[in-house]
Amino acid sequence: MEYHYRNRELSWLQFNARVLQEAKDTTVPLIERLRFLGIFSNNLDEFFKVRYATIKRIVDAGKGGRGALGGISATELLEEITKTVIEHQATSLSILSDIEEELEKENIFIIDETQVTKSQETFISDYFLRKVSPALVTIMIGELEEFPSLKDSAAYLAIKMVMSKDDNTFGTKNNYALIEIPKIIDRFVVLPKEGDKQYIIILDDLIRYCLNNIFSIFKYDSISAHMIKITRDAELDIDSDLSKSFIDKISKSVKNRSAGDPVRFVYDKNIDNETLRFLMDKMGIDTTDSIIPGGRYHNRRDYMGFPSLGRNDLLYDKIAPLRIKGLSLEGSLLNKIANKDYLLYAPYQTFSYVVKFLREAALDPNVKSIKITIYRLAQISHIASSLINAAKNGKDVTVQIELQARFDEEANIKYAEQMQSEGVELIFGVSGLKVHCKACIVERLENEKIKRYAFVSTGNFNESTARIYTDYTLFTSNRKICKEINKVFDFFEVNYKIKKYNHLIVSPHYTRNALYNLIENEIKNHRAGKVSGIKLKLNSLSDFKMINKLYDASNAGVKIKLIIRGICCLIPGVKGMSENIEAISIIDKFLEHPRVYIFKNAGIDKVYISSADFMGRNLDNRVEISCPIYDEGIKKEIIDTFDISWNDNVKARIINKEQDNQYRVTNSNNRIRSQFKLYDYYQEKLNK
């Protein structure tokens, strides 16, 4: 089995290595490189909370796990993950050092507590007293019988004081404390400019500079501070108490997450052995936890918010999202959609069309109902406010909100309670299934009959992520598609009845077999001498049975092109197994997020946009929608955009059996950076 599949976790780590490549790439603007380091670190935090924690649970249960893990045992996998992460962390520290050198050439200096000048002392002391000191949580741990529970992914300074002989406060020569780095204060403190030079001090170092202020009541010969961080298992354990509402159960479970078992301990590699042993013993860190020696700073995810400093020359050029040809944001969208389907490809085109659709529906007196699925909302959501507006205007508004959208539970709970209080009817999904599909249906009274309008998407209805995630949204009034989207909402409310669909492909009941049949059709067409071929754009491909089906197609001679952003357990280009499969991954300015399925179908292309990756959870354990594209112009547009991405020879990496993240290099002098080329493609469409 190990020769047929790449392990999912190790494949994911190679995806994160591609993110790290962006931080290393000197053609990427300098501050953007720092932000890619932040993305790399944030990804890693979530990986340990979820995937590493899951593998650790397998080990703790005494299971081997080889069958599910692609031929490697769970114990071996934990060791391999830790080894790989240590290598990646070392690389990231080297990259950070290089970036800091380049920043200094741009007169931007990140200083530590030893480099504070006399002219900066007053500002730092004042800033500490006004903003930092009131927010600090400092725990004297040397004398505590029970070690305090450290917060998941919070960063702490571990303080060691070597006490003076004339200080009798403690019974030991060495005493220890923990300072929690406050999350409510910006990690990067911008100091006053000095001429052309801009100085920044990281909050950790500002606190180090003020240690004598914090511990002034003690007498010590020396004091040192080293950062530590613990990552906890993020699995939600849902309360089974039937007397509690679902919102209450999820709220309690999210709060309890902070007490999950530790799965990773990261420490400053320069910490002295005595302090390290003391901490690990007190925290109960054991050999199945991932113990990572790191640099001076943790929570480098904060680099995602590194200040711009007014240096637009060190950032990506901002693009103005384009309008959709033939679809104005003025006037009625619904009247336009009544006559023709339209496709939105964010962020190349403006997400405002989605908000406009809902705002119009909220105001139109002929609109009687709105139904929508919500997975992740923006912090300030115009989507939510439009739905509340519609309810206030007397519309029947039904929202299927997924309270278990990982790491967005609290935000979704907040909006759920707000919408519920304003008269929006909430549905909390189907027992045992996450609702991951992205769809909206509007019913409007026209000529004394109900006409339906819909949009269905590959991504979340989230204004913030729509600026940085690439996603398709189809606007349609196609009667057959709208009727079947409405069936999905019926299933949410009466889920013991399994609906039948002739157009949509819906998980969990139909997607796997439908995809098998579509792949099998390409095999039959190829054997019959007809046009065949498969093109897939996915975030992840990890389902072994689906991979086997693609191997079958390859062995039959069907050419398969895969664009996989993240996990790819399929091994392309292996003779006798996958020689007709090519795969690439694109990491660039925007996060590639759409799922697209294209089947040549004997020359009459079948094209779907979908919320579902080829993962077991998407195929069998979630509610997902794959929507067919019937409009020939939109079908061509999706194929065109896939081909532009496929031809990328700047930011495309080859996925191969070596997993070495080689950039694809072609002999052509024509450099194609697909994300930039796609913007040009849509500009040209507007000018035709």
XYZ file of C-alpha atoms in Angstrom:
688
model
C 0.000 0.000 0.000
C 2.813 2.441 0.814
C 3.891 2.396 -2.836
C 0.422 3.408 -4.021
C -0.364 6.345 -1.753
C 1.446 9.251 -0.175
C 0.671 9.682 3.520
C -1.800 12.501 4.032
C 0.034 14.246 6.888
C 3.430 14.132 5.184
C 1.847 15.410 1.968
C 0.317 18.290 3.918
C 3.723 19.169 5.367
C 5.053 19.403 1.800
C 2.215 21.802 0.981
C 3.298 23.956 3.920
C 6.864 23.742 2.614
C 5.539 25.337 -0.597
C 4.181 28.202 1.509
C 7.662 28.510 3.007
C 9.086 28.695 -0.519
C 7.048 31.866 -1.040
C 8.676 33.367 2.053
C 12.074 32.497 0.576
C 11.308 33.757 -2.939
C 13.190 37.036 -3.444
C 10.805 38.051 -6.248
C 7.987 38.273 -3.673
C 7.730 41.748 -2.071
C 9.604 41.893 1.215
C 6.751 42.465 3.677
C 4.666 39.854 1.829
C 7.498 37.376 2.423
C 7.189 38.015 6.161
C 3.456 37.434 5.918
C 4.008 34.102 4.151
C 6.176 33.128 7.136
C 3.172 33.960 9.297
C 0.887 31.801 7.137
C 3.397 28.938 7.355
C 3.412 29.180 11.144
C -0.368 29.516 11.453
C -0.859 26.487 9.207
C 1.493 24.489 11.387
C -0.381 25.436 14.561
C -3.662 24.194 13.085
C -1.981 21.037 11.776
C -0.832 20.087 15.272
C -4.189 20.925 16.850
C -6.052 18.701 14.409
C -4.006 16.212 12.388
C -1.120 15.508 14.774
C -3.631 15.270 17.624
C -5.652 12.713 15.629
C -2.585 10.525 14.992
C -1.655 10.798 18.660
C -5.125 9.554 19.598
C -4.522 6.507 17.381
C -1.256 5.804 19.223
C -2.878 6.344 22.623
C -5.590 3.843 21.634
C -2.888 1.240 20.951
C -3.655 1.001 17.230
C -1.164 0.756 14.365
C -3.166 2.712 11.805
C -1.208 1.528 8.737
C -4.298 0.878 6.606
C -5.688 4.377 7.057
C -2.320 6.143 6.989
C -1.013 4.917 3.626
C 1.323 2.171 4.841
C 3.087 3.873 7.739
C 2.339 3.142 11.409
C 0.994 5.916 13.622
C 4.082 5.810 15.869
C 6.456 6.042 12.908
C 4.360 8.859 11.479
C 4.580 10.940 14.661
C 8.373 10.591 14.555
C 8.521 11.490 10.863
C 6.281 14.539 11.390
C 8.449 15.829 14.234
C 11.630 15.309 12.196
C 10.149 17.131 9.170
C 8.775 19.988 11.260
C 12.146 20.537 12.953
C 13.757 20.792 9.486
C 11.080 23.209 8.265
C 11.360 25.323 11.417
C 15.130 25.587 10.950
C 14.566 26.679 7.337
C 11.975 29.244 8.411
C 14.374 30.761 10.943
C 17.054 31.073 8.278
C 14.562 32.730 5.931
C 13.479 35.135 8.683
C 17.091 36.130 9.250
C 17.544 36.801 5.518
C 14.364 38.893 5.393
C 15.455 40.964 8.388
C 18.761 41.710 6.618
C 16.849 42.837 3.531
C 14.550 45.000 5.661
C 17.585 46.761 7.110
C 18.643 47.660 3.570
C 15.228 49.335 3.326
C 15.896 51.234 6.593
C 13.483 49.043 8.560
C 15.055 47.689 11.731
C 13.538 45.056 14.013
C 15.426 45.538 17.279
C 15.527 43.511 20.491
C 15.784 44.644 24.107
C 19.595 44.921 23.944
C 19.456 47.428 21.076
C 17.121 49.997 22.598
C 18.653 53.478 22.342
C 18.437 56.277 24.895
C 16.007 58.145 22.653
C 13.679 55.102 22.557
C 13.703 54.403 26.315
C 11.028 56.959 27.210
C 8.614 55.794 24.506
C 9.047 52.124 25.438
C 8.670 52.711 29.191
C 5.566 54.821 28.639
C 4.088 52.279 26.210
C 4.736 49.476 28.700
C 3.085 51.289 31.598
C 0.061 52.465 29.595
C -0.714 49.487 27.378
C 1.280 46.403 28.284
C 1.502 46.258 32.070
C -2.296 46.375 32.664
C -2.753 43.433 30.263
C 0.029 41.207 31.621
C -0.691 37.936 33.378
C 2.364 36.938 35.421
C 2.332 33.642 37.355
C 4.951 32.749 39.962
C 5.261 29.008 39.329
C 8.246 28.064 41.467
C 6.173 27.675 44.617
C 2.921 26.395 43.102
C 1.914 22.828 43.984
C -0.040 22.509 40.736
C 1.298 23.863 37.480
C -1.179 26.255 35.780
C -2.925 25.083 32.602
C -1.309 26.923 29.717
C -3.597 28.252 26.994
C -3.549 26.568 23.624
C -1.123 28.292 21.222
C -0.568 31.241 23.562
C 3.052 32.347 23.849
C 4.680 32.565 27.275
C 7.967 33.913 28.508
C 9.488 31.410 30.938
C 11.334 33.487 33.523
C 14.214 32.184 35.608
C 15.500 34.294 38.498
C 18.692 33.394 40.296
C 17.938 34.889 43.692
C 20.342 37.005 45.738
C 21.567 35.638 49.060
C 19.818 38.405 50.975
C 16.380 37.674 49.393
C 14.441 35.243 51.582
C 11.186 35.376 49.602
C 11.599 31.839 48.268
C 13.123 28.704 49.671
C 15.167 27.954 46.541
C 18.052 29.652 44.791
C 16.328 29.485 41.430
C 12.777 30.667 41.056
C 10.503 30.590 38.028
C 7.615 32.588 36.587
C 5.518 32.673 33.419
C 4.433 35.797 31.563
C 1.650 35.358 29.032
C 2.166 37.502 25.925
C -1.096 39.500 25.616
C -3.008 38.817 22.388
C -4.961 42.067 22.638
C -1.837 44.145 21.945
C -0.164 44.329 18.537
C 2.821 41.993 18.428
C 4.881 44.559 16.512
C 5.367 47.891 18.288
C 6.293 50.638 15.841
C 8.755 53.040 17.459
C 9.143 56.710 16.473
C 11.097 57.187 13.245
C 14.623 58.514 13.469
C 15.358 60.303 10.229
C 14.749 57.823 7.408
C 15.034 54.870 9.731
C 11.986 52.979 10.953
C 12.338 50.888 14.113
C 10.101 48.069 15.341
C 10.375 46.112 18.557
C 8.515 42.838 19.031
C 6.236 42.889 22.059
C 8.152 39.972 23.623
C 11.349 42.004 23.599
C 9.608 45.101 24.924
C 8.496 42.952 27.890
C 12.037 41.570 28.273
C 13.304 45.149 28.390
C 10.905 45.855 31.253
C 11.535 42.702 33.326
C 13.118 44.722 36.130
C 9.943 46.768 36.341
C 7.760 43.631 36.533
C 9.852 41.857 39.190
C 11.089 44.934 41.099
C 9.899 43.567 44.468
C 12.456 40.729 44.309
C 16.234 40.751 44.682
C 18.024 38.570 42.173
C 21.509 38.257 40.757
C 20.296 37.473 37.249
C 17.089 37.125 35.298
C 16.434 35.461 31.947
C 13.389 34.993 29.713
C 12.826 32.337 27.047
C 9.686 31.707 25.080
C 7.614 28.521 25.230
C 4.340 27.503 23.596
C 2.048 24.527 23.937
C -0.430 23.273 21.311
C -3.462 21.277 22.412
C -5.756 18.741 20.779
C -8.542 20.817 19.174
C -11.132 18.060 18.755
C -14.559 19.106 20.029
C -16.210 16.717 22.483
C -19.909 17.494 22.211
C -22.016 17.312 25.382
C -24.796 14.721 25.098
C -27.137 16.500 27.534
C -30.498 16.599 25.737
C -31.728 19.502 27.860
C -29.172 21.896 26.350
C -29.539 23.744 23.054
C -27.088 22.921 20.281
C -25.608 26.432 20.564
C -24.988 25.874 24.287
C -23.347 22.499 23.642
C -20.961 23.879 21.004
C -20.179 26.933 23.187
C -19.239 24.695 26.106
C -17.179 22.407 23.876
C -15.229 25.339 22.409
C -14.451 26.573 25.930
C -13.322 23.088 26.953
C -10.945 22.969 23.984
C -8.499 25.061 26.025
C -8.101 22.054 28.333
C -7.356 19.549 25.547
C -4.350 17.273 25.828
C -1.014 18.841 24.821
C 0.373 17.551 21.518
C 3.277 19.915 20.811
C 5.726 21.789 22.978
C 7.905 24.447 21.331
C 10.722 26.094 23.243
C 13.562 28.516 22.636
C 16.537 26.278 21.872
C 18.765 28.623 23.921
C 16.894 27.940 27.154
C 19.110 26.364 29.832
C 18.618 22.637 30.479
C 17.636 23.102 34.093
C 14.724 25.392 33.210
C 13.639 23.147 30.332
C 13.600 20.041 32.549
C 11.657 21.906 35.237
C 8.983 23.028 32.760
C 8.593 19.682 30.987
C 8.322 17.837 34.273
C 5.717 20.254 35.628
C 3.671 20.147 32.394
C 3.778 16.378 32.024
C 5.209 16.485 28.499
C 5.850 12.908 27.353
C 7.603 11.143 24.489
C 4.515 10.942 22.250
C 4.251 14.718 22.214
C 6.092 16.629 19.511
C 8.929 18.508 21.230
C 10.306 21.200 18.926
C 13.387 23.292 19.677
C 12.580 26.659 18.108
C 13.930 30.146 17.860
C 13.676 33.114 20.153
C 10.118 33.916 19.041
C 7.060 31.664 18.699
C 3.609 32.427 17.324
C 5.236 33.638 14.149
C 1.730 33.488 12.703
C 1.583 37.099 13.951
C 3.782 38.025 10.994
C 0.590 37.781 8.915
C -0.242 41.129 10.505
C 3.198 42.724 10.112
C 2.637 46.500 9.737
C 2.780 47.966 6.244
C 4.647 51.072 7.488
C 3.353 52.989 4.478
C 5.776 51.030 2.285
C 3.556 50.071 -0.650
C 6.729 49.316 -2.609
C 7.289 46.325 -0.304
C 3.771 44.948 -0.824
C 1.927 43.323 -3.695
C 0.261 45.833 -5.979
C -3.400 46.064 -5.087
C -5.800 45.083 -7.849
C -9.237 46.578 -8.283
C -11.727 43.689 -8.499
C -13.452 43.759 -11.874
C -17.136 43.754 -12.677
C -18.825 40.852 -14.450
C -19.433 41.613 -18.109
C -23.090 42.395 -18.705
C -24.007 42.433 -15.018
C -24.203 45.877 -13.462
C -24.199 46.480 -9.713
C -26.810 49.161 -10.403
C -30.380 48.168 -11.100
C -31.807 44.718 -10.488
C -29.504 41.688 -10.440
C -32.476 39.337 -10.224
C -33.972 40.677 -13.448
C -30.665 40.068 -15.221
C -30.226 36.579 -13.751
C -33.767 35.741 -14.853
C -32.517 35.765 -18.442
C -28.982 34.367 -18.157
C -26.532 32.615 -15.842
C -23.499 34.597 -14.653
C -20.212 33.452 -13.129
C -18.205 35.345 -10.513
C -14.524 34.453 -10.034
C -13.273 36.219 -6.904
C -11.002 38.012 -6.176
C -10.449 38.844 -9.854
C -14.072 39.993 -9.925
C -15.836 41.762 -7.088
C -17.610 39.807 -4.357
C -20.017 42.750 -4.090
C -22.368 40.878 -6.439
C -23.131 38.334 -3.701
C -23.901 41.067 -1.153
C -25.935 43.002 -3.741
C -27.978 39.855 -4.546
C -28.952 39.460 -0.879
C -29.575 43.155 -0.289
C -31.871 43.293 -3.296
C -33.711 40.201 -2.097
C -34.076 41.775 1.354
C -35.773 44.886 -0.085
C -37.789 43.478 -3.002
C -41.449 43.230 -1.861
C -41.988 40.331 -4.288
C -39.295 38.183 -2.632
C -41.013 35.862 -0.173
C -38.187 33.720 1.181
C -34.406 33.379 1.359
C -32.563 30.200 2.304
C -28.779 30.098 2.636
C -25.982 27.909 4.009
C -23.288 29.562 6.081
C -19.942 27.990 6.966
C -17.541 30.833 7.764
C -18.635 34.468 8.047
C -16.450 37.569 8.027
C -15.847 39.259 11.375
C -18.065 42.117 10.194
C -20.484 40.390 7.857
C -22.635 42.232 5.321
C -24.078 38.809 4.487
C -25.469 38.434 8.014
C -26.746 42.015 8.143
C -28.544 41.547 4.784
C -30.266 38.414 6.093
C -31.339 40.226 9.275
C -32.572 43.103 7.092
C -34.656 40.631 5.055
C -36.212 39.146 8.209
C -37.105 42.635 9.439
C -38.836 43.220 6.095
C -41.058 40.223 6.656
C -39.274 37.669 4.467
C -39.056 34.054 5.558
C -35.309 33.745 6.115
C -33.796 30.338 6.816
C -30.106 29.986 7.588
C -28.330 26.660 7.822
C -25.307 27.648 9.907
C -22.493 25.227 10.638
C -21.557 25.746 14.280
C -18.734 23.196 14.013
C -16.725 25.045 11.334
C -13.343 24.440 12.928
C -11.775 27.487 14.624
C -14.738 29.662 13.549
C -17.177 28.203 16.058
C -17.215 31.261 18.312
C -17.815 33.699 15.440
C -20.619 31.538 14.049
C -22.217 31.184 17.493
C -22.192 34.975 17.868
C -23.910 35.491 14.515
C -26.315 32.602 15.099
C -27.535 34.160 18.331
C -27.787 37.585 16.707
C -29.775 36.309 13.704
C -32.013 34.158 15.868
C -32.926 37.151 18.020
C -33.901 39.089 14.867
C -36.350 36.490 13.615
C -34.138 34.453 11.282
C -34.934 30.741 11.397
C -31.789 28.727 12.093
C -31.096 25.138 11.119
C -28.142 23.402 12.738
C -27.583 20.788 10.090
C -27.918 17.058 10.061
C -26.886 14.812 12.924
C -23.460 13.343 12.228
C -22.841 15.475 9.117
C -21.158 18.833 8.692
C -22.868 21.081 6.160
C -20.076 22.343 3.918
C -22.001 23.207 0.729
C -22.306 26.872 -0.267
C -25.713 27.742 -1.682
C -28.538 30.255 -1.513
C -32.076 30.089 -2.923
C -34.524 33.003 -3.215
C -38.230 32.634 -3.974
C -39.889 35.573 -5.725
C -43.534 36.046 -6.732
C -43.774 36.842 -10.440
C -47.068 36.853 -12.363
C -48.712 35.081 -9.417
C -46.163 32.235 -9.626
C -43.068 31.537 -7.572
C -39.787 31.848 -9.468
C -36.541 30.789 -7.881
C -33.114 32.447 -8.092
C -29.941 30.950 -6.673
C -26.232 31.196 -6.268
C -23.942 28.274 -5.549
C -20.248 28.590 -4.777
C -16.974 26.790 -4.210
C -16.144 29.042 -1.262
C -17.530 30.677 1.852
C -19.804 33.700 1.761
C -17.170 35.790 3.475
C -16.213 39.295 2.345
C -12.785 39.144 4.011
C -11.564 35.867 2.510
C -13.103 36.778 -0.875
C -10.277 39.302 -1.239
C -7.577 36.645 -0.949
C -9.232 33.284 -1.799
C -9.976 32.358 -5.402
C -13.513 30.947 -5.740
C -16.273 30.568 -8.323
C -19.893 31.550 -7.683
C -22.646 30.736 -10.187
C -25.748 32.949 -10.286
C -28.661 31.166 -11.918
C -32.423 30.995 -12.282
C -32.251 27.655 -14.106
C -35.475 26.022 -12.980
C -34.025 22.509 -12.678
C -30.959 23.558 -10.687
C -32.938 25.868 -8.406
C -35.500 23.147 -7.718
C -32.745 20.766 -6.645
C -30.983 23.353 -4.457
C -34.330 23.776 -2.732
C -34.425 19.994 -2.230
C -31.135 20.237 -0.313
C -32.754 22.701 2.102
C -35.731 20.362 2.441
C -33.268 17.628 3.404
C -31.861 19.822 6.192
C -35.309 20.068 7.746
C -36.538 16.515 7.087
C -33.326 14.526 6.827
C -34.738 11.051 7.178
C -35.957 11.429 3.583
C -33.158 11.052 1.035
C -33.895 13.161 -2.042
C -33.154 12.237 -5.638
C -31.245 14.576 -7.935
C -30.906 14.600 -11.712
C -28.588 17.596 -11.990
C -26.760 18.379 -8.753
C -24.326 15.881 -7.279
C -24.946 15.899 -3.528
C -22.943 14.368 -0.686
C -23.137 12.234 1.354
C -25.477 10.014 -0.663
C -24.456 10.450 -4.276
C -21.071 12.131 -4.829
C -18.786 9.117 -4.610
C -20.777 6.955 -7.037
C -21.455 9.870 -9.376
C -17.730 10.623 -9.639
C -16.936 6.935 -10.136
C -19.445 6.881 -13.013
C -18.021 10.035 -14.586
C -14.500 8.589 -14.438
C -15.720 5.228 -15.768
C -17.392 7.043 -18.662
C -14.021 8.556 -19.642
C -12.475 5.065 -19.561
C -15.210 3.730 -21.865
C -14.870 6.686 -24.232
C -11.109 6.226 -24.463
C -11.461 2.516 -25.217
C -14.056 3.339 -27.881
C -11.662 5.780 -29.552
C -13.676 8.822 -28.480
C -12.355 12.034 -26.952
C -11.525 11.502 -23.280
C -9.744 13.262 -20.474
C -10.147 14.490 -16.914
C -9.144 17.846 -15.414
C -9.561 18.393 -11.684
C -8.790 21.414 -9.538
C -8.964 20.599 -5.821
C -7.680 21.687 -2.448
C -7.002 18.106 -1.390
C -6.979 14.585 -2.848
C -6.668 11.961 -0.117
C -9.427 9.368 -0.557
C -7.729 6.056 -1.445
C -10.740 4.612 -3.297
C -11.032 7.736 -5.448
C -7.301 7.599 -6.105
C -7.652 3.959 -7.192
C -10.356 5.013 -9.653
C -8.058 7.652 -11.119
C -5.300 5.026 -11.343
C -7.758 2.799 -13.264
C -8.414 5.628 -15.703
C -4.693 6.269 -16.128
C -4.020 2.579 -16.791
C -6.782 2.632 -19.405
C -4.976 5.499 -21.177
C -7.102 8.454 -20.023
C -5.015 11.630 -19.677
C -5.569 13.282 -16.310
C -4.470 16.768 -15.246
C -4.600 17.636 -11.552
C -4.153 21.039 -9.901
C -4.005 20.272 -6.174
C -3.216 23.096 -3.768
C -2.635 21.048 -0.638
C -2.730 17.348 0.217
C -2.150 14.934 -2.644
C -1.959 11.273 -1.620
C -1.984 10.189 -5.270
C 1.489 9.580 -6.704
C 1.597 10.747 -10.345
C 3.803 9.547 -13.189
C 4.512 5.995 -11.990
C 4.716 3.513 -14.862
C 1.977 0.906 -14.735
C 0.055 2.849 -12.096
C -0.268 6.549 -12.867
C 1.839 7.280 -15.940
C -0.989 9.255 -17.590
C -1.497 11.503 -14.563
C 0.249 14.860 -14.162
C -0.180 17.019 -11.079
C 0.878 20.509 -10.060
C 0.312 22.802 -7.100
C 0.116 26.607 -7.298
C 0.999 28.804 -4.314
C 0.995 32.538 -4.995
C -0.496 35.866 -3.995
C -4.008 34.430 -3.569
C -5.039 31.184 -1.905
C -6.274 28.730 -4.561
C -9.624 27.483 -3.236
C -12.067 26.385 -5.998
C -13.009 22.800 -6.741
C -13.633 22.164 -10.428
C -14.327 18.879 -12.232
C -13.990 18.748 -16.039
C -14.723 15.587 -18.037
C -14.142 15.559 -21.822
C -17.217 13.307 -22.324
C -16.588 12.381 -25.986
C -16.163 16.040 -26.938
C -19.193 17.428 -25.083
C -17.536 18.682 -21.901
C -19.168 18.069 -18.547
C -18.129 20.790 -16.087
C -18.949 21.092 -12.386
C -18.059 23.587 -9.690
C -18.126 22.096 -6.210
C -17.597 22.569 -2.497
C -16.208 19.017 -2.241
C -12.609 17.891 -2.311
C -11.734 14.259 -3.004
C -11.490 13.428 0.688
C -13.454 10.819 2.592
C -15.122 13.456 4.757
C -16.371 15.436 1.737
C -17.624 12.380 -0.113
C -19.225 10.472 2.760
C -19.586 12.599 5.888
C -20.615 16.088 4.810
C -23.377 17.760 2.867
C -21.751 19.033 -0.327
C -23.050 20.302 -3.674
C -21.396 19.855 -7.058
C -23.260 22.007 -9.568
C -23.241 21.352 -13.337
C -22.505 24.243 -15.674
C -25.004 24.330 -18.539
C -24.293 27.771 -20.002
C -21.794 27.177 -22.834
C -20.079 30.553 -22.358
C -19.517 29.925 -18.646
C -18.392 26.371 -19.366
C -15.738 27.745 -21.763
C -14.745 30.351 -19.171
C -14.086 27.714 -16.502
C -12.096 25.548 -18.930
C -10.115 28.630 -20.041
C -9.285 29.560 -16.455
C -8.278 25.976 -15.640
C -5.962 25.929 -18.665
C -4.375 29.254 -17.681
C -3.620 27.798 -14.251
C -2.362 24.560 -15.791
C 0.090 26.461 -18.001
C 1.628 28.351 -15.067
C 5.422 28.174 -15.300
C 6.275 30.661 -12.550
C 4.395 29.590 -9.407
C 3.472 25.992 -10.287
C 5.280 23.200 -8.441
C 5.350 19.675 -9.793
C 3.795 17.037 -7.555
C 5.874 13.887 -7.988
C 6.845 10.763 -6.100
C 9.902 12.506 -4.610
C 7.743 15.289 -3.103
C 10.575 17.774 -3.605
C 8.423 20.759 -4.642
C 10.320 21.492 -7.843
C 9.111 24.544 -9.704
C 7.805 23.730 -13.146
C 10.181 25.195 -15.736
C 9.341 25.188 -19.436
C 11.553 25.920 -22.417
C 9.185 28.669 -23.484
C 10.292 32.280 -23.048
C 6.658 33.085 -22.330
C 6.394 33.364 -18.544
C 2.878 32.562 -17.354
C 2.080 33.534 -13.777
C -1.465 32.262 -13.757
C -2.986 34.495 -11.084
C -1.780 37.602 -12.873
C -2.757 36.137 -16.253
C -6.287 35.419 -14.979
C -6.785 39.071 -14.056
C -5.667 40.020 -17.572
C -8.092 37.427 -18.972
C -11.049 39.059 -17.232
C -9.943 42.553 -18.188
C -9.821 41.459 -21.818
C -13.332 39.976 -21.544
C -14.632 43.355 -20.383
C -12.982 45.114 -23.331
C -14.430 42.802 -25.998
